[in-house]
XYZ file of C-alpha atoms in Angstrom:
689
model
C 331.558 -200.551 82.991
C 333.512 -198.430 80.626
C 331.786 -200.126 77.675
C 328.364 -199.373 79.189
C 329.273 -195.721 79.656
C 330.593 -195.500 76.130
C 327.451 -197.211 74.746
C 325.207 -194.853 76.727
C 327.089 -191.781 75.555
C 326.973 -193.055 71.986
C 323.202 -193.630 72.288
C 322.730 -190.137 73.719
C 324.797 -188.507 70.995
C 322.807 -190.306 68.265
C 319.549 -189.363 69.940
C 320.686 -185.783 70.335
C 321.640 -185.577 66.658
C 318.186 -186.848 65.635
C 316.557 -184.200 67.842
C 318.798 -181.516 66.389
C 317.971 -182.519 62.826
C 314.244 -182.500 63.631
C 314.486 -178.997 65.125
C 316.570 -177.826 62.175
C 313.832 -178.950 59.718
C 311.219 -177.141 61.837
C 313.284 -173.955 61.736
C 313.768 -174.092 57.974
C 310.031 -174.515 57.408
C 309.371 -171.552 59.724
C 311.930 -169.318 57.989
C 310.662 -170.209 54.508
C 307.063 -169.392 55.429
C 308.161 -166.058 56.927
C 310.261 -165.212 53.871
C 307.416 -165.922 51.448
C 305.023 -163.876 53.576
C 307.467 -160.951 53.614
C 307.950 -161.080 49.843
C 304.192 -160.847 49.304
C 303.917 -157.755 51.491
C 306.931 -155.918 49.993
C 306.012 -152.442 48.760
C 306.801 -151.210 45.235
C 309.703 -148.831 45.865
C 310.862 -149.445 49.404
C 311.199 -152.489 51.599
C 312.672 -152.788 55.056
C 315.170 -155.318 56.338
C 313.864 -157.916 58.819
C 315.618 -160.506 60.904
C 313.897 -163.513 62.522
C 315.258 -165.735 65.270
C 313.726 -168.952 66.454
C 312.054 -169.444 69.818
C 312.695 -173.165 70.147
C 314.520 -174.823 73.117
C 318.331 -174.339 72.861
C 317.726 -171.756 70.168
C 321.054 -170.068 70.923
C 322.838 -173.079 69.455
C 321.029 -172.813 66.142
C 320.171 -169.098 65.911
C 320.796 -167.754 62.433
C 320.202 -164.219 61.268
C 318.006 -164.362 58.186
C 317.997 -161.146 56.211
C 314.976 -160.982 53.952
C 315.255 -159.794 50.391
C 315.579 -156.032 50.343
C 314.906 -155.448 46.708
C 311.371 -155.242 45.388
C 310.006 -156.830 42.208
C 311.372 -153.844 40.240
C 314.836 -154.438 41.681
C 314.728 -158.111 40.629
C 313.640 -157.357 37.052
C 316.267 -154.601 36.757
C 318.970 -156.998 37.970
C 317.923 -159.634 35.401
C 318.094 -157.046 32.619
C 321.675 -156.235 33.649
C 322.794 -159.720 32.575
C 322.192 -158.728 28.915
C 323.901 -155.331 29.049
C 326.078 -156.068 25.994
C 322.989 -156.483 23.803
C 322.486 -153.671 21.304
C 319.612 -151.187 21.625
C 318.423 -148.448 19.207
C 320.090 -145.048 19.518
C 316.831 -143.582 20.839
C 317.160 -145.932 23.862
C 320.663 -144.781 24.863
C 321.076 -142.417 27.816
C 324.437 -140.823 28.667
C 324.542 -139.148 32.084
C 326.927 -138.245 34.878
C 326.585 -137.686 38.609
C 327.706 -134.294 39.962
C 327.756 -133.091 43.557
C 329.795 -131.444 46.288
C 332.389 -133.660 47.979
C 330.909 -136.211 50.466
C 327.311 -135.814 49.274
C 327.051 -139.470 48.250
C 327.952 -139.654 44.525
C 329.986 -142.860 44.791
C 327.414 -144.545 47.054
C 324.638 -143.711 44.577
C 326.740 -145.026 41.678
C 327.348 -148.248 43.642
C 323.621 -148.702 44.236
C 322.760 -148.049 40.560
C 325.305 -150.693 39.506
C 323.919 -153.124 42.057
C 320.220 -152.590 41.288
C 320.682 -152.871 37.511
C 322.624 -156.133 37.934
C 325.779 -154.646 36.420
C 327.770 -155.824 39.454
C 326.777 -158.991 41.296
C 326.237 -158.876 45.049
C 329.227 -161.142 45.733
C 331.528 -158.749 43.839
C 330.101 -155.599 45.396
C 332.177 -153.379 47.679
C 331.950 -149.771 48.841
C 333.207 -147.157 46.362
C 333.224 -149.802 43.628
C 334.164 -147.357 40.855
C 336.993 -145.824 42.932
C 339.646 -148.339 41.889
C 342.720 -146.493 43.208
C 344.024 -147.250 46.712
C 344.511 -143.524 47.203
C 340.800 -142.885 46.556
C 339.750 -145.517 49.073
C 342.162 -144.301 51.754
C 341.047 -140.678 51.493
C 337.382 -141.428 50.776
C 337.320 -139.112 47.747
C 336.925 -139.613 43.989
C 339.982 -138.494 42.026
C 339.377 -139.960 38.543
C 336.196 -140.047 36.468
C 334.944 -143.601 35.882
C 332.506 -144.884 33.241
C 330.066 -147.807 33.510
C 327.456 -149.221 31.105
C 324.138 -150.452 32.543
C 321.005 -152.002 31.048
C 317.556 -151.146 32.367
C 314.063 -152.184 31.252
C 311.453 -149.412 31.375
C 307.884 -150.138 30.276
C 309.005 -153.483 28.740
C 311.636 -151.769 26.566
C 315.419 -152.188 27.187
C 317.578 -149.084 27.610
C 321.362 -148.638 27.682
C 322.491 -146.271 30.442
C 326.073 -144.964 30.302
C 327.094 -143.559 33.689
C 330.162 -141.386 34.288
C 330.997 -140.872 37.983
C 332.849 -137.583 38.632
C 335.047 -136.148 41.415
C 333.575 -133.585 43.816
C 336.617 -131.544 44.907
C 337.268 -128.164 43.292
C 340.813 -129.234 42.281
C 339.389 -131.896 39.946
C 336.835 -129.701 38.161
C 338.648 -130.384 34.843
C 337.677 -134.067 35.203
C 334.055 -132.978 35.744
C 334.024 -130.722 32.656
C 335.370 -133.551 30.461
C 332.722 -135.943 31.796
C 329.879 -133.512 31.122
C 331.012 -132.962 27.536
C 330.313 -136.662 26.855
C 326.776 -136.614 28.329
C 323.252 -135.332 27.611
C 322.109 -135.183 31.241
C 323.287 -135.093 34.848
C 322.061 -136.139 38.273
C 322.617 -133.244 40.699
C 323.018 -134.954 44.087
C 322.525 -132.779 47.174
C 322.856 -133.971 50.769
C 319.425 -133.532 52.423
C 321.099 -132.722 55.761
C 323.750 -130.235 54.508
C 322.049 -128.518 51.575
C 323.613 -126.539 48.735
C 327.377 -126.064 49.034
C 330.043 -124.269 47.020
C 330.969 -127.071 44.627
C 327.269 -127.840 44.071
C 326.924 -124.424 42.426
C 330.141 -124.749 40.427
C 329.123 -128.142 39.011
C 325.611 -126.914 38.134
C 327.079 -124.015 36.161
C 329.378 -126.450 34.289
C 326.355 -128.602 33.422
C 324.332 -125.603 32.246
C 327.224 -124.475 30.009
C 326.996 -127.881 28.288
C 323.170 -127.585 27.909
C 322.518 -130.718 29.953
C 319.195 -131.865 31.403
C 319.631 -131.684 35.204
C 317.693 -133.998 37.532
C 317.821 -132.837 41.199
C 318.274 -135.725 43.671
C 318.126 -135.292 47.452
C 320.287 -137.975 49.028
C 320.584 -139.205 52.648
C 316.922 -138.619 53.513
C 317.192 -141.453 56.055
C 319.460 -139.369 58.334
C 317.858 -137.922 61.490
C 319.041 -134.424 60.531
C 317.648 -134.515 56.986
C 315.541 -131.490 56.001
C 314.308 -132.153 52.432
C 311.855 -129.227 52.355
C 314.523 -126.707 53.386
C 317.059 -128.093 50.885
C 314.500 -128.056 48.028
C 313.802 -124.406 48.807
C 317.574 -123.690 48.827
C 318.062 -125.320 45.416
C 315.197 -123.338 43.899
C 316.379 -120.010 45.379
C 320.152 -120.362 44.919
C 320.543 -122.565 41.863
C 317.257 -121.661 40.148
C 316.231 -125.241 39.296
C 312.611 -126.340 39.420
C 312.479 -128.954 42.189
C 308.783 -129.810 41.959
C 309.842 -133.205 40.570
C 313.011 -133.636 42.678
C 313.680 -137.232 43.732
C 314.106 -138.091 47.417
C 316.444 -141.021 47.927
C 318.829 -142.784 50.250
C 321.594 -144.465 48.289
C 322.747 -146.348 51.367
C 319.307 -147.852 52.134
C 318.179 -148.240 48.500
C 315.241 -145.821 48.790
C 314.161 -144.107 45.559
C 316.692 -145.861 43.278
C 314.015 -147.117 40.845
C 312.585 -143.571 40.733
C 316.012 -142.284 39.684
C 316.390 -144.905 36.942
C 312.895 -144.121 35.636
C 313.689 -140.375 35.633
C 316.948 -140.962 33.706
C 315.040 -142.790 30.971
C 312.058 -140.411 30.890
C 313.769 -137.011 31.258
C 317.268 -137.243 29.761
C 317.207 -136.928 25.950
C 318.852 -139.611 23.771
C 321.923 -138.773 21.641
C 321.423 -137.778 18.018
C 321.336 -140.718 15.593
C 324.286 -140.005 13.295
C 325.552 -143.560 12.802
C 325.550 -143.165 8.963
C 328.065 -140.309 8.985
C 331.884 -140.743 8.904
C 333.306 -141.817 12.262
C 334.058 -139.118 14.826
C 334.787 -140.202 18.417
C 335.887 -137.908 21.253
C 338.616 -139.144 23.640
C 337.592 -138.120 27.160
C 340.103 -140.168 29.162
C 343.033 -142.556 28.756
C 345.668 -144.433 30.725
C 348.870 -146.383 30.066
C 348.895 -150.159 30.427
C 352.419 -151.660 30.541
C 351.303 -154.665 28.454
C 348.758 -153.207 26.011
C 350.053 -149.637 25.682
C 347.721 -146.621 25.723
C 344.068 -147.511 26.449
C 341.679 -144.816 25.187
C 338.190 -144.091 26.586
C 335.940 -142.413 24.005
C 332.383 -141.460 23.141
C 331.233 -142.151 19.578
C 329.636 -138.920 18.323
C 329.155 -139.847 14.631
C 329.396 -143.077 12.691
C 330.472 -146.478 14.008
C 333.704 -148.342 14.762
C 334.403 -152.086 14.457
C 337.129 -154.310 15.784
C 340.048 -154.414 13.314
C 339.281 -151.012 11.739
C 342.207 -148.767 10.831
C 341.658 -145.594 12.855
C 343.261 -142.150 12.543
C 343.922 -139.677 15.365
C 343.245 -136.266 13.828
C 345.327 -134.080 16.182
C 348.476 -136.205 16.321
C 348.179 -137.495 12.711
C 348.914 -141.110 13.708
C 347.022 -144.200 12.566
C 346.610 -147.617 14.217
C 344.542 -150.786 13.891
C 341.835 -151.219 16.547
C 342.984 -154.552 18.011
C 340.320 -154.464 20.697
C 337.210 -152.376 21.342
C 334.700 -152.779 24.104
C 332.539 -151.187 26.758
C 333.165 -150.359 30.424
C 330.641 -152.184 32.541
C 332.474 -151.231 34.787
C 335.190 -153.736 33.865
C 336.313 -153.876 30.252
C 334.096 -156.182 28.133
C 334.940 -156.727 24.461
C 332.378 -156.096 21.714
C 332.541 -156.246 17.913
C 331.079 -152.794 17.133
C 330.212 -149.445 18.737
C 328.031 -146.828 17.064
C 326.896 -143.207 17.598
C 325.899 -142.420 21.170
C 327.826 -145.272 22.810
C 330.773 -145.016 25.208
C 333.642 -147.507 25.112
C 337.383 -148.137 25.085
C 339.992 -148.815 22.403
C 343.271 -150.736 22.532
C 345.537 -150.429 19.485
C 349.059 -151.200 20.797
C 349.836 -147.462 21.087
C 353.259 -147.210 22.734
C 353.888 -143.475 22.355
C 351.837 -141.573 24.925
C 351.764 -138.387 22.808
C 349.890 -140.137 19.967
C 346.533 -140.337 21.791
C 345.792 -137.270 23.877
C 342.610 -136.392 25.730
C 340.365 -134.218 23.520
C 341.622 -135.741 20.245
C 339.168 -137.022 17.604
C 339.241 -140.599 16.286
C 338.119 -141.212 12.685
C 338.539 -143.917 10.032
C 341.794 -143.851 8.073
C 340.037 -144.626 4.773
C 336.964 -142.407 5.323
C 338.161 -139.401 7.302
C 335.790 -136.860 8.793
C 335.834 -133.342 7.329
C 336.668 -131.657 10.636
C 337.562 -132.743 14.131
C 335.406 -132.301 17.234
C 335.965 -129.141 19.317
C 337.720 -131.137 22.062
C 338.422 -129.597 25.449
C 339.698 -126.255 26.598
C 343.255 -126.510 27.897
C 343.481 -126.636 31.692
C 345.252 -123.593 33.168
C 347.602 -124.536 36.041
C 347.084 -122.436 39.162
C 349.811 -123.762 41.490
C 353.414 -124.628 40.602
C 356.137 -126.541 42.406
C 359.406 -128.269 41.615
C 359.682 -132.076 41.660
C 363.204 -133.454 42.043
C 364.305 -137.090 42.456
C 366.239 -137.805 45.671
C 368.540 -140.010 43.585
C 369.807 -138.162 40.495
C 369.847 -141.438 38.535
C 366.028 -141.533 38.709
C 365.629 -138.414 36.518
C 364.814 -140.403 33.301
C 362.356 -142.540 35.289
C 360.686 -139.385 36.617
C 360.308 -138.008 33.070
C 358.711 -141.254 31.830
C 356.423 -141.386 34.880
C 355.223 -137.800 34.337
C 354.497 -138.488 30.650
C 352.425 -141.572 31.509
C 350.652 -139.819 34.369
C 349.843 -136.846 32.136
C 348.040 -139.291 29.851
C 345.733 -140.189 32.752
C 345.625 -136.672 34.234
C 345.291 -134.117 31.428
C 345.424 -131.150 33.841
C 349.060 -131.886 34.784
C 351.701 -129.704 33.092
C 355.492 -130.000 33.449
C 358.764 -128.697 32.021
C 362.431 -129.449 32.864
C 364.140 -127.393 35.550
C 367.656 -127.279 36.999
C 368.503 -126.309 40.564
C 371.986 -125.712 41.960
C 370.899 -127.387 45.203
C 368.795 -130.318 44.002
C 370.045 -131.034 40.499
C 367.778 -131.917 37.565
C 364.010 -132.034 38.002
C 360.731 -130.684 36.652
C 358.626 -127.588 37.245
C 355.061 -128.891 37.443
C 351.735 -127.045 37.229
C 348.605 -128.168 39.081
C 345.002 -127.025 39.511
C 345.315 -126.803 43.301
C 347.103 -128.014 46.414
C 345.162 -131.279 46.678
C 345.904 -131.980 43.011
C 349.614 -131.395 43.729
C 349.552 -133.729 46.729
C 347.717 -136.473 44.818
C 350.144 -136.309 41.862
C 353.150 -136.570 44.176
C 351.666 -139.594 45.973
C 350.742 -141.310 42.697
C 354.284 -140.845 41.356
C 355.760 -142.333 44.520
C 353.298 -145.252 44.737
C 352.685 -146.224 41.124
C 356.217 -145.597 39.794
C 358.345 -146.257 42.934
C 360.037 -142.838 42.949
C 361.464 -140.912 45.905
C 360.806 -137.197 45.384
C 361.585 -133.813 46.905
C 358.844 -131.200 46.464
C 359.598 -127.486 46.630
C 357.226 -124.944 48.152
C 354.140 -124.281 45.987
C 354.151 -120.989 44.104
C 352.125 -119.152 41.469
C 352.958 -117.453 38.164
C 353.761 -113.748 38.459
C 353.643 -111.293 35.574
C 356.533 -108.803 35.466
C 356.216 -105.570 33.472
C 359.688 -104.461 32.421
C 360.950 -100.933 31.810
C 361.461 -101.646 28.096
C 357.777 -102.566 27.686
C 358.188 -106.345 27.713
C 356.016 -108.597 29.904
C 357.661 -111.639 31.467
C 355.804 -114.499 33.175
C 357.772 -115.895 36.073
C 356.974 -118.918 38.239
C 360.444 -119.249 39.753
C 362.080 -116.480 41.849
C 365.451 -117.162 40.200
C 363.962 -116.083 36.830
C 362.801 -112.699 38.139
C 364.447 -109.762 36.274
C 366.795 -107.439 38.169
C 365.188 -104.597 40.198
C 366.450 -101.981 37.746
C 364.669 -103.699 34.856
C 361.340 -104.153 36.641
C 358.577 -101.601 36.364
C 355.902 -103.517 38.305
C 354.913 -107.049 39.351
C 351.381 -108.402 38.964
C 350.058 -111.446 40.805
C 347.040 -113.682 40.042
C 343.845 -112.941 41.986
C 340.932 -115.308 42.511
C 337.306 -114.707 43.397
C 336.470 -116.943 46.327
C 332.958 -117.725 47.517
C 332.581 -119.180 51.006
C 329.266 -120.749 52.039
C 328.976 -120.917 55.816
C 326.484 -121.044 58.687
C 325.852 -117.541 60.032
C 327.685 -118.306 63.321
C 331.082 -118.362 61.555
C 330.779 -115.291 59.328
C 333.037 -113.144 61.531
C 335.906 -115.621 61.819
C 335.931 -116.328 58.075
C 335.907 -112.626 57.182
C 338.828 -112.161 59.566
C 340.695 -115.002 57.819
C 340.141 -113.419 54.385
C 341.273 -109.978 55.642
C 344.481 -111.504 57.056
C 345.235 -112.946 53.615
C 345.022 -109.525 51.902
C 341.473 -110.181 50.704
C 339.223 -107.486 49.234
C 335.623 -107.757 50.437
C 333.043 -107.906 47.618
C 329.708 -109.243 48.852
C 327.856 -110.793 51.786
C 324.375 -112.224 51.307
C 322.138 -114.655 53.154
C 321.128 -117.493 50.841
C 318.923 -119.016 53.521
C 317.859 -118.148 57.032
C 320.969 -119.686 58.630
C 323.446 -119.781 55.728
C 325.433 -116.981 54.160
C 327.604 -116.502 51.096
C 330.774 -114.408 51.533
C 332.593 -113.268 48.382
C 336.191 -111.994 48.459
C 338.915 -111.355 45.937
C 342.322 -112.337 47.240
C 345.773 -113.259 45.846
C 346.164 -116.869 44.777
C 349.535 -116.946 46.545
C 347.707 -116.503 49.867
C 345.509 -119.515 49.084
C 348.198 -122.031 48.196
C 349.218 -122.387 51.829
C 346.892 -123.516 54.576
C 343.868 -121.369 53.653
C 341.518 -124.334 53.158
C 342.656 -125.947 56.427
C 342.057 -122.684 58.276
C 338.615 -122.333 56.667
C 337.573 -125.769 57.916
C 339.148 -125.218 61.328
C 337.472 -121.859 61.995
C 334.051 -123.106 60.840
C 334.312 -126.505 62.602
C 334.074 -128.185 59.211
C 330.730 -126.619 58.175
C 331.980 -124.061 55.622
C 332.808 -124.806 51.998
C 334.546 -122.779 49.312
C 334.854 -122.477 45.559
C 337.148 -120.151 43.637
C 337.609 -118.895 40.081
C 340.500 -117.030 38.476
C 339.712 -113.347 37.819
C 342.991 -111.945 36.449
C 346.284 -110.275 37.320
C 346.466 -107.247 39.641
C 349.547 -105.138 40.434
C 350.862 -105.680 43.971
C 353.752 -104.510 46.142
C 355.838 -107.674 45.743
C 359.540 -108.144 46.343
C 362.108 -110.886 45.940
C 363.454 -112.121 49.275
C 366.998 -113.520 48.959
C 368.814 -115.674 51.494
C 372.561 -115.153 51.832
C 374.806 -117.622 53.631
C 378.323 -116.352 54.298
C 377.723 -113.575 51.773
C 376.724 -115.941 48.942
C 373.157 -115.806 47.599
C 371.424 -119.221 47.691
C 368.997 -119.161 44.745
C 366.887 -122.251 45.680
C 365.887 -120.551 48.946
C 364.761 -117.273 47.315
C 361.041 -116.462 47.435
C 358.640 -113.814 46.121
C 356.598 -112.332 48.969
C 354.467 -109.280 49.674
C 356.378 -106.394 51.214
C 354.250 -106.486 54.388
C 355.166 -110.120 55.068
C 358.852 -109.904 54.136
C 360.186 -109.464 57.694
C 358.217 -112.328 59.274
C 359.135 -114.731 56.462
C 362.793 -113.687 56.490
C 362.992 -114.024 60.270
C 361.509 -117.516 60.216
C 363.849 -118.691 57.443
C 367.039 -117.400 59.075
C 366.148 -118.951 62.449
C 365.446 -122.317 60.823
C 368.673 -122.281 58.810
C 370.670 -121.478 61.943
C 369.377 -124.703 63.489
C 370.039 -126.830 60.416
C 373.429 -125.722 59.013
C 376.343 -127.388 60.863
C 378.926 -125.164 62.590
C 382.086 -124.276 60.648
C 385.621 -123.311 61.615
C 384.606 -119.688 61.029
C 381.598 -117.531 61.848
C 378.764 -117.932 59.302
C 376.251 -115.071 58.910
C 372.779 -115.947 57.577
C 370.918 -112.961 56.133
C 367.481 -112.366 54.583
C 367.817 -109.510 52.079
C 365.662 -107.343 49.844
C 368.171 -106.314 47.192
C 371.157 -105.118 49.222
C 369.119 -104.305 52.351
C 369.357 -106.878 55.166
C 366.030 -107.223 57.004
C 366.759 -110.267 59.212
C 370.029 -111.833 60.284
C 371.364 -114.695 62.366
C 374.915 -115.984 62.826
C 376.369 -119.434 63.460
C 379.302 -119.085 65.826
C 382.658 -120.623 64.816
C 384.183 -123.779 66.262
C 387.077 -122.316 68.290
C 390.168 -123.979 69.678
C 391.048 -122.779 73.191
C 394.380 -121.098 72.365
C 394.695 -119.717 75.939
C 394.827 -123.166 77.523
C 398.640 -123.125 77.706
C 398.704 -119.601 79.216
C 398.468 -120.419 82.914
C 400.094 -117.128 83.847
C 402.069 -114.267 82.454
C 401.242 -110.914 80.941
C 397.855 -110.145 79.271
C 399.644 -109.044 76.077
C 400.670 -112.670 75.488
C 397.012 -113.750 75.537
C 395.955 -110.874 73.250
C 398.645 -111.844 70.770
C 397.362 -115.452 70.591
C 393.719 -114.333 70.226
C 394.658 -111.867 67.469
C 396.532 -114.555 65.577
C 393.500 -116.880 65.812
C 391.129 -114.105 64.597
C 393.345 -113.456 61.546
C 393.254 -117.145 60.668
C 389.458 -117.258 61.006
C 389.159 -114.174 58.795
C 391.336 -115.794 56.119
C 389.276 -119.020 56.294
C 386.034 -117.067 55.991
C 387.227 -115.267 52.858
C 388.138 -118.501 51.046
C 385.850 -120.989 52.808
C 382.518 -122.252 51.418
C 379.512 -123.424 53.403
C 377.826 -126.598 52.199
C 374.124 -126.501 52.959
C 373.010 -130.120 53.603
C 370.073 -131.632 51.688
C 368.138 -132.012 54.954
C 368.363 -128.250 55.472
C 366.853 -127.556 52.047
C 364.016 -130.002 52.660
C 363.271 -128.556 56.103
C 363.328 -124.977 54.797
C 361.030 -125.916 51.893
C 358.620 -127.411 54.413
C 358.851 -124.211 56.466
C 358.145 -122.076 53.368
C 354.938 -124.044 52.787
C 353.818 -123.121 56.321
C 354.969 -119.492 56.438
C 354.339 -118.087 52.949
């Protein structure tokens, strides 16, 4: 019986398998016919995604989602051309361009799609934010470093070499943008079709115009329900002044308009000048330190050509090396034998000293040197300063090496040694903004395994002395004595806030609270306004940007430029603990805010400093004048415990004796402020000042 059952079940299973195979063949034939039909009906520039499911019995067992080919015939031919991207093309067929936009307008997504469509990156290797290769960039969803990529595209049966440089969008990384634009002849101006022109859009356009670049306006995210291309085109023409009659509408996410963009890059961006016969001149626009290969230099060949094995000379540093390896970024490093005028590539020459190959330097041949170097880049001016100290004093040499290597990759970072009585040896570092400061600190901790303490951010003040000298001071401890000071000037910035009209009042109130001087209010569109203020940079290095976003529900944007130094009523606020001045806790504040800052600091220190055997006064002072004070009561022994009776004079005698002892201890005793107290107060200063 059991054998019969087993034989029947075996027969059924074999029969079932035959039926399943037959149905599977039917499904495959159906899917193939549908796929071929869909390919024939695909439009030239845009095709939609389709998914077919079978309607056979038991279809749920075999249902497979079949996604038809999204790319059109143009996409396929472009992808095939990308396989030969290392092949040489004439100089007239080279196009160097970058992508500029406000933050979150879709630069990285568009760069990803261009790499994918041109076949530079295969589908199996593709991932979101492909060019953002730092974990920090992926976590925050922002671009921090410029990235270069070489693509190949065939236009009208002629191959072209497209060198793309993707740029950051945040105002703190504008130095990266300016360096990228100096290596290009054109730029794609990407504007979100749902948000329109924003503050950094304008700033980046002005940078591009300063470099005489051909600008191609691109309206991204047209597939969103809230997209208003007509309104945004009108905004660009009125605010920026660009002719948008030939603006390209695209959706980088859906692949709409990508071929139009590639065609426009070839047709509208001019090629570089053919100067390959001249002596070699190559501009270094970026570099980084590899622990195995040394300094890796990214450069654009302006004149001449460079071959593998050539002896090259760095004109600014005066050092020479042999080019062990040259290649292109596509976007990974691919070795080539030669690069000539107009091309962008990288160089590895076993450079171990980071100072030998700086950003902005000119590379030339050692045997046939160029007459003069390229102009290079304007030095970045730090706007915000803070102290970086290692938690472990033994890590000070490691911190110095890490800063030198990071400065190679981030040319806007400046630093100099500093000593603090509370935190030991460290560095005073200059940054372009608060986000830049935060990113540098995180990169030092992640990439170099350092534990750091960061002091409150500050700015550089200019002190006019009585004797006529002018002293620049970024640290309160370096401020001259009150008798030697004639006046103190602080840096002011011109800030432009673009906001919907509903939030004009709250943003003007915010600027007034931060000692801002109103300059201009104008409506750039029916529902959007531009508010211009001049306010002290010191008022911006706190939570100004957070407050701007909070009060406008995330719709406002801002962009600022340095305008100069203006005299202000500033004072040095000292903190005294038990009569001794604690220099690391001193700050420079405006006279109107001195009391509130002093009050907050003394209250916080009272909570953090442990009690002593004597009373400890904590005072916030302007010179010798105390404006806020708190006291930590002494730890007292109950000397009256043994006095269960008797005359009151006996108790007074014991209390008097105890008070004399406490007074003597206070005069010779010292209060040790714990490290945790310094860190907590520094955090408080960041919030209050």
